[in-house]
PDB file of C-alpha atoms in Angstrom:
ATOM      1  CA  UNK A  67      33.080-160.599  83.576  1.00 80.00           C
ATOM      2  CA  UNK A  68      30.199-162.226  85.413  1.00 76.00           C
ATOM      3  CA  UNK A  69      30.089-165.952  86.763  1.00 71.00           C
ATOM      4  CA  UNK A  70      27.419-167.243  83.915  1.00 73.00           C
ATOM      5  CA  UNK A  71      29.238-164.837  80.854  1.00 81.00           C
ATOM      6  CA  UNK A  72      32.785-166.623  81.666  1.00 85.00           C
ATOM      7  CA  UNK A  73      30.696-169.935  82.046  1.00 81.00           C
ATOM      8  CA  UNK A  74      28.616-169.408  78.616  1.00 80.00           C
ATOM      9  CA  UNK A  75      31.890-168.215  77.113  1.00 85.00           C
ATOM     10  CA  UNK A  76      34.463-171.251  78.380  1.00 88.00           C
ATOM     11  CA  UNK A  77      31.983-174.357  78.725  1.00 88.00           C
ATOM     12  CA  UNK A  78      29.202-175.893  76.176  1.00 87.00           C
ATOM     13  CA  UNK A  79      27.165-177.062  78.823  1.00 90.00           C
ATOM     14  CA  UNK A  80      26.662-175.610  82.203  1.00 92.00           C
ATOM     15  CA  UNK A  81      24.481-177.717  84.923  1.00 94.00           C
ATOM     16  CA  UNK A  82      23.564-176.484  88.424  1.00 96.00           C
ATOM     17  CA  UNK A  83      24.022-177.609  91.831  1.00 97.00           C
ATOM     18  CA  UNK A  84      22.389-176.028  94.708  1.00 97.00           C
ATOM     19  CA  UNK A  85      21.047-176.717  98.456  1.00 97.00           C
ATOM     20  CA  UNK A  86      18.788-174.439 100.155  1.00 97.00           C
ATOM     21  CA  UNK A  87      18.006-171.163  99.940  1.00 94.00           C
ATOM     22  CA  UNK A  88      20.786-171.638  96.929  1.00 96.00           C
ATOM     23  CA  UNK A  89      18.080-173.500  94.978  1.00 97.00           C
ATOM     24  CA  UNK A  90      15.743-170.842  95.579  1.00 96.00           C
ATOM     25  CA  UNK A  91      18.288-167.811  94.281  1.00 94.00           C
ATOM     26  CA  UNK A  92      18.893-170.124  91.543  1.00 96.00           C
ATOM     27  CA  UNK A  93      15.168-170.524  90.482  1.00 97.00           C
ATOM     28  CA  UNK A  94      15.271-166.779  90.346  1.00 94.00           C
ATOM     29  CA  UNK A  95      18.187-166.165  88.665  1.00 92.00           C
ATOM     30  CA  UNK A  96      18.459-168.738  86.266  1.00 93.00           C
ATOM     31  CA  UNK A  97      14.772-169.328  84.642  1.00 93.00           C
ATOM     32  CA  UNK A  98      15.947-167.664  81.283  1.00 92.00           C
ATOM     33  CA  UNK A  99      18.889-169.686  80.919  1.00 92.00           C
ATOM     34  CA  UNK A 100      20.655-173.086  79.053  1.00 92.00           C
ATOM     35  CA  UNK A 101      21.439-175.613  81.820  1.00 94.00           C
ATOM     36  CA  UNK A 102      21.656-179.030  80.241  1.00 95.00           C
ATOM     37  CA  UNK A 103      20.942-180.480  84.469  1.00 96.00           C
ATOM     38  CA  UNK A 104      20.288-179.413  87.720  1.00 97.00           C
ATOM     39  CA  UNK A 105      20.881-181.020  91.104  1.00 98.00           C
ATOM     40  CA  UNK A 106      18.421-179.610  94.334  1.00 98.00           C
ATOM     41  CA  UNK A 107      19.878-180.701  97.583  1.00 98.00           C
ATOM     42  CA  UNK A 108      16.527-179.832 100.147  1.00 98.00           C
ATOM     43  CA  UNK A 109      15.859-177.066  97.787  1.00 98.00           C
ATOM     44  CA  UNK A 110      13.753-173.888  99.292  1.00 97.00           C
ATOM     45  CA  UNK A 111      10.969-173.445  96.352  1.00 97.00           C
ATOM     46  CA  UNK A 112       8.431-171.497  98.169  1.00 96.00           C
ATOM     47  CA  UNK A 113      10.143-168.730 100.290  1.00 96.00           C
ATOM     48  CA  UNK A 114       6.905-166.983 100.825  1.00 96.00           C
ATOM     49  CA  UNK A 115       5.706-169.592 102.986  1.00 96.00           C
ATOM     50  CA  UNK A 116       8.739-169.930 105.164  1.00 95.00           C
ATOM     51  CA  UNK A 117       8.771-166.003 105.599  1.00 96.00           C
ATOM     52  CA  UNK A 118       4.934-166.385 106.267  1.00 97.00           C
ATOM     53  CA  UNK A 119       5.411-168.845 108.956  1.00 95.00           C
ATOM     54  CA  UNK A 120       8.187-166.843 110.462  1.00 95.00           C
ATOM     55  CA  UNK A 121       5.672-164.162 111.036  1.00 96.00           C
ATOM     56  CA  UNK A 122       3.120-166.083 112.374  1.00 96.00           C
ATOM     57  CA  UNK A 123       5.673-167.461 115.042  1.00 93.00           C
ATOM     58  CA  UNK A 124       6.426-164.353 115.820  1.00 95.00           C
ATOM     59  CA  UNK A 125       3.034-162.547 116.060  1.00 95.00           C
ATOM     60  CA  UNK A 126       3.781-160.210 112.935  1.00 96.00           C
ATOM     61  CA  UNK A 127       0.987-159.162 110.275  1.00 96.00           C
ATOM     62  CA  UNK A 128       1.994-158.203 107.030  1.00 96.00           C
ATOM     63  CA  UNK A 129       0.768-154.642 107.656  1.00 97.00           C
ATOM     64  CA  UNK A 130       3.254-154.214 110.738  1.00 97.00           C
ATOM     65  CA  UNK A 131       6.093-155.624 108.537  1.00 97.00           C
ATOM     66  CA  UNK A 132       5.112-152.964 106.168  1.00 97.00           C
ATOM     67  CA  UNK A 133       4.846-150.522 108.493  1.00 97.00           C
ATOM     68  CA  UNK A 134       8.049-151.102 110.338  1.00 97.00           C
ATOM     69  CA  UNK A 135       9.783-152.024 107.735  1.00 97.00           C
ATOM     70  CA  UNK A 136      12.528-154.410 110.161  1.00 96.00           C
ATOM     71  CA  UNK A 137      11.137-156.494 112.468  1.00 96.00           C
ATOM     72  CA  UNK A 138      13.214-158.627 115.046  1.00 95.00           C
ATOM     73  CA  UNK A 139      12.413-161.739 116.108  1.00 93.00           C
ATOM     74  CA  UNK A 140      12.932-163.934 119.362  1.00 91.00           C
ATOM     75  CA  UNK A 141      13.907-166.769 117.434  1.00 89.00           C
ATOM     76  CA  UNK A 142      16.878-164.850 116.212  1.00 90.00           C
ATOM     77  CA  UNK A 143      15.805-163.572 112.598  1.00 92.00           C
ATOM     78  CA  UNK A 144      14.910-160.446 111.220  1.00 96.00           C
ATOM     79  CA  UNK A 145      11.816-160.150 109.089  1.00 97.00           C
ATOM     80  CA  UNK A 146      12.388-157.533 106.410  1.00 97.00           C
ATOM     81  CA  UNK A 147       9.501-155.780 104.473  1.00 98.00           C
ATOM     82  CA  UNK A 148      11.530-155.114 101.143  1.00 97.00           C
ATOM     83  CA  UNK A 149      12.405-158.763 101.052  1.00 96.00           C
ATOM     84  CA  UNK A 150       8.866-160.068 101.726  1.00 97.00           C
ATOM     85  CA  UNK A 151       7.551-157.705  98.769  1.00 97.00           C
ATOM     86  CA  UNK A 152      10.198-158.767  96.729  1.00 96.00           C
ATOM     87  CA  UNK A 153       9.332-162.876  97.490  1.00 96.00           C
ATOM     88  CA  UNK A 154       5.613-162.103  96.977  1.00 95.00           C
ATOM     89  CA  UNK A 155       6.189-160.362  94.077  1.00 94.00           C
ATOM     90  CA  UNK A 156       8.332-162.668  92.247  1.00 91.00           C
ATOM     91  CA  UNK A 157       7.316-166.467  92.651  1.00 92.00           C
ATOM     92  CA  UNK A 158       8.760-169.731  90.892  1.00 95.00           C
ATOM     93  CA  UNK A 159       6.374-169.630  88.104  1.00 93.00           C
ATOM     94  CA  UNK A 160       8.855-171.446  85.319  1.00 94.00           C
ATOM     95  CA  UNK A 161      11.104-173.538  85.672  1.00 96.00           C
ATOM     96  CA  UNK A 162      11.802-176.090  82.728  1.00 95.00           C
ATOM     97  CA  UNK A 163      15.415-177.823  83.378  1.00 97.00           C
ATOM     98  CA  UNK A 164      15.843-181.481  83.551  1.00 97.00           C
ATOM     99  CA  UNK A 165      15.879-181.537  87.782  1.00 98.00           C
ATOM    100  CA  UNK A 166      16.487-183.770  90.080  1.00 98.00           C
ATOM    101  CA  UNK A 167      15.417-183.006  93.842  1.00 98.00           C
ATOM    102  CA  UNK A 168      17.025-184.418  96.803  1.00 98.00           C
ATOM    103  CA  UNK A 169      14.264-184.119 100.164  1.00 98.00           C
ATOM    104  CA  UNK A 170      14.395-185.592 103.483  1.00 97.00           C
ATOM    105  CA  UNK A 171      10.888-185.965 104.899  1.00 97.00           C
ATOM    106  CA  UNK A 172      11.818-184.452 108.766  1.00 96.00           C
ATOM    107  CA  UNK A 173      12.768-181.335 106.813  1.00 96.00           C
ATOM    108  CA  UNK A 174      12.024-178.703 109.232  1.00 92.00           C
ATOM    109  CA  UNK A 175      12.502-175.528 106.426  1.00 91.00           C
ATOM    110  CA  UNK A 176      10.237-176.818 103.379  1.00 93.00           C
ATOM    111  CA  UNK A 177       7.298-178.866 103.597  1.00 94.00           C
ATOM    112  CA  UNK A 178       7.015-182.131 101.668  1.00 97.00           C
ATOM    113  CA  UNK A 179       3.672-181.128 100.078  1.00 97.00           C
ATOM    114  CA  UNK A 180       5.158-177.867  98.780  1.00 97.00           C
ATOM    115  CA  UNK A 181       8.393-179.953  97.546  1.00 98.00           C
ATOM    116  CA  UNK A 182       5.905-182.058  95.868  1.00 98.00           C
ATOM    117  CA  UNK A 183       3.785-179.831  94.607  1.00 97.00           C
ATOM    118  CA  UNK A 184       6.788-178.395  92.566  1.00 98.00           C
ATOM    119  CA  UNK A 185       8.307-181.417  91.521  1.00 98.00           C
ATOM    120  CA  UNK A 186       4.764-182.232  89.799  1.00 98.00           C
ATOM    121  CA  UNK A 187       4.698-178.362  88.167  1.00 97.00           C
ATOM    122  CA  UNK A 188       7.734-178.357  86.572  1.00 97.00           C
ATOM    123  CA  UNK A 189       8.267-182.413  85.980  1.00 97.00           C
ATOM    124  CA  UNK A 190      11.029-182.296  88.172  1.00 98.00           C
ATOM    125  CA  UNK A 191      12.573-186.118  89.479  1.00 98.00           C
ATOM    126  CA  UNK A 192      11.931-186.288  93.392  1.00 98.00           C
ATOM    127  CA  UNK A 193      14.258-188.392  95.676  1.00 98.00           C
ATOM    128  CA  UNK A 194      12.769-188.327  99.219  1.00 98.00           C
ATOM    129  CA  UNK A 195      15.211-189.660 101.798  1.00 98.00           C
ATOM    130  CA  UNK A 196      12.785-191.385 104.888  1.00 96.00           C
ATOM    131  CA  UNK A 197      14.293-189.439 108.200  1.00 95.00           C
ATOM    132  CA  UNK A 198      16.556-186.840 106.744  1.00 96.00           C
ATOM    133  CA  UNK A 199      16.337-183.956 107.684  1.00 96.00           C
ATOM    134  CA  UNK A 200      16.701-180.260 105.675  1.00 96.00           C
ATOM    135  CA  UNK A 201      20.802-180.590 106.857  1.00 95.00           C
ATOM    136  CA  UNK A 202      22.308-183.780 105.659  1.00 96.00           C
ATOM    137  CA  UNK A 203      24.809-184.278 108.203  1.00 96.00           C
ATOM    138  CA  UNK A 204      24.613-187.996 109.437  1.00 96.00           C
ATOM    139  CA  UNK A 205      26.514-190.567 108.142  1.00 96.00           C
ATOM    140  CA  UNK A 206      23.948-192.572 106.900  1.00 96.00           C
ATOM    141  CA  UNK A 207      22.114-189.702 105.292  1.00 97.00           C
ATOM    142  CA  UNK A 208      25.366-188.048 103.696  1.00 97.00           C
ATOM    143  CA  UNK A 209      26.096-192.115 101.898  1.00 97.00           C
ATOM    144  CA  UNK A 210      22.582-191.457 101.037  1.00 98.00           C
ATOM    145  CA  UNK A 211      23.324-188.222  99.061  1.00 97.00           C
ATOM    146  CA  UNK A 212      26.973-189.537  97.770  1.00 97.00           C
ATOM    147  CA  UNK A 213      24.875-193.071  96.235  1.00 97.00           C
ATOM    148  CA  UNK A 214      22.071-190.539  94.988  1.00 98.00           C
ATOM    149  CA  UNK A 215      24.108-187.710  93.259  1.00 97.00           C
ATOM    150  CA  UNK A 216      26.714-190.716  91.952  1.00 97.00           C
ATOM    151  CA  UNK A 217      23.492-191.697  89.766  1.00 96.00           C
ATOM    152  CA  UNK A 218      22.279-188.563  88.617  1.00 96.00           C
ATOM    153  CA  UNK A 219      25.264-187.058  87.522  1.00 92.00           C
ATOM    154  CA  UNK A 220      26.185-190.463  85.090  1.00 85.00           C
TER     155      UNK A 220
END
């Protein structure tokens, strides 16, 4: 039994809670169904771009991608044609669950126009959190997050 058929079968209401590239899986995955809430902790909603700018740091075109099908970088990642088609060929075009976003504006994966930009498409609540960054790890920025997700889970 999958994760959402034991959760449609056990609970009334299911809500979501992701961070990261977790948001952006869960854009995908969940468009088509019920969630009474969900919670976006720096959320990736435009992995196009971020796969984009990976290949313009690292001197790739999209026809060498597609050519060699794996491509290496020196920043440590691998650029995979199959996953770029994919991105490209599926973008957030719905999304209509009551959201709540959760941004830091030195976030280094996801730019702050393109956060905005999708809070305003799909009426999404924005929380932008002055000097955090994409990894809430500091202690003021984690009592940030605890104080913000205390108020939109009541």
């Amino acid at each position: 039994m999958s994760l959402k058929t034991y959760a449609k079968k056990n609970y009334e209401e299911i809500n979501l809670w992701a961070c990261s590239m977790g948001a952006y899986f869960s854009l995908i995955s969940y468009t088509d169904e019920d969630i009474k809430k969900s919670i976006f902790l720096s959320p990736v909603v435009n992995m196009k771009i971020i796969i984009d700018n990976m290949m313009l740091w690292s001197n790739t075109t999209e026809k060498e991608l597609e050519e060699k099908l794996e491509i290496k970088t020196d920043f440590e990642q691998t650029l995979y044609w199959d996953y770029y088609k994919y991105v490209k060929e599926n973008p957030i075009i719905n999304w209509n669950k009551k959201t709540f976003v959760l941004y830091g504006n030195k976030d280094n994966l996801q730019d702050e126009n393109i956060i905005k930009d999708f809070c305003n498409d799909f009426n999404c609540s924005l929380t932008i959190l002055e000097n955090g960054e994409h990894y809430f790890h500091t202690e003021e920025q984690l009592e940030f997050y605890k104080n913000w997700i205390d108020k939109v889970i009541r």
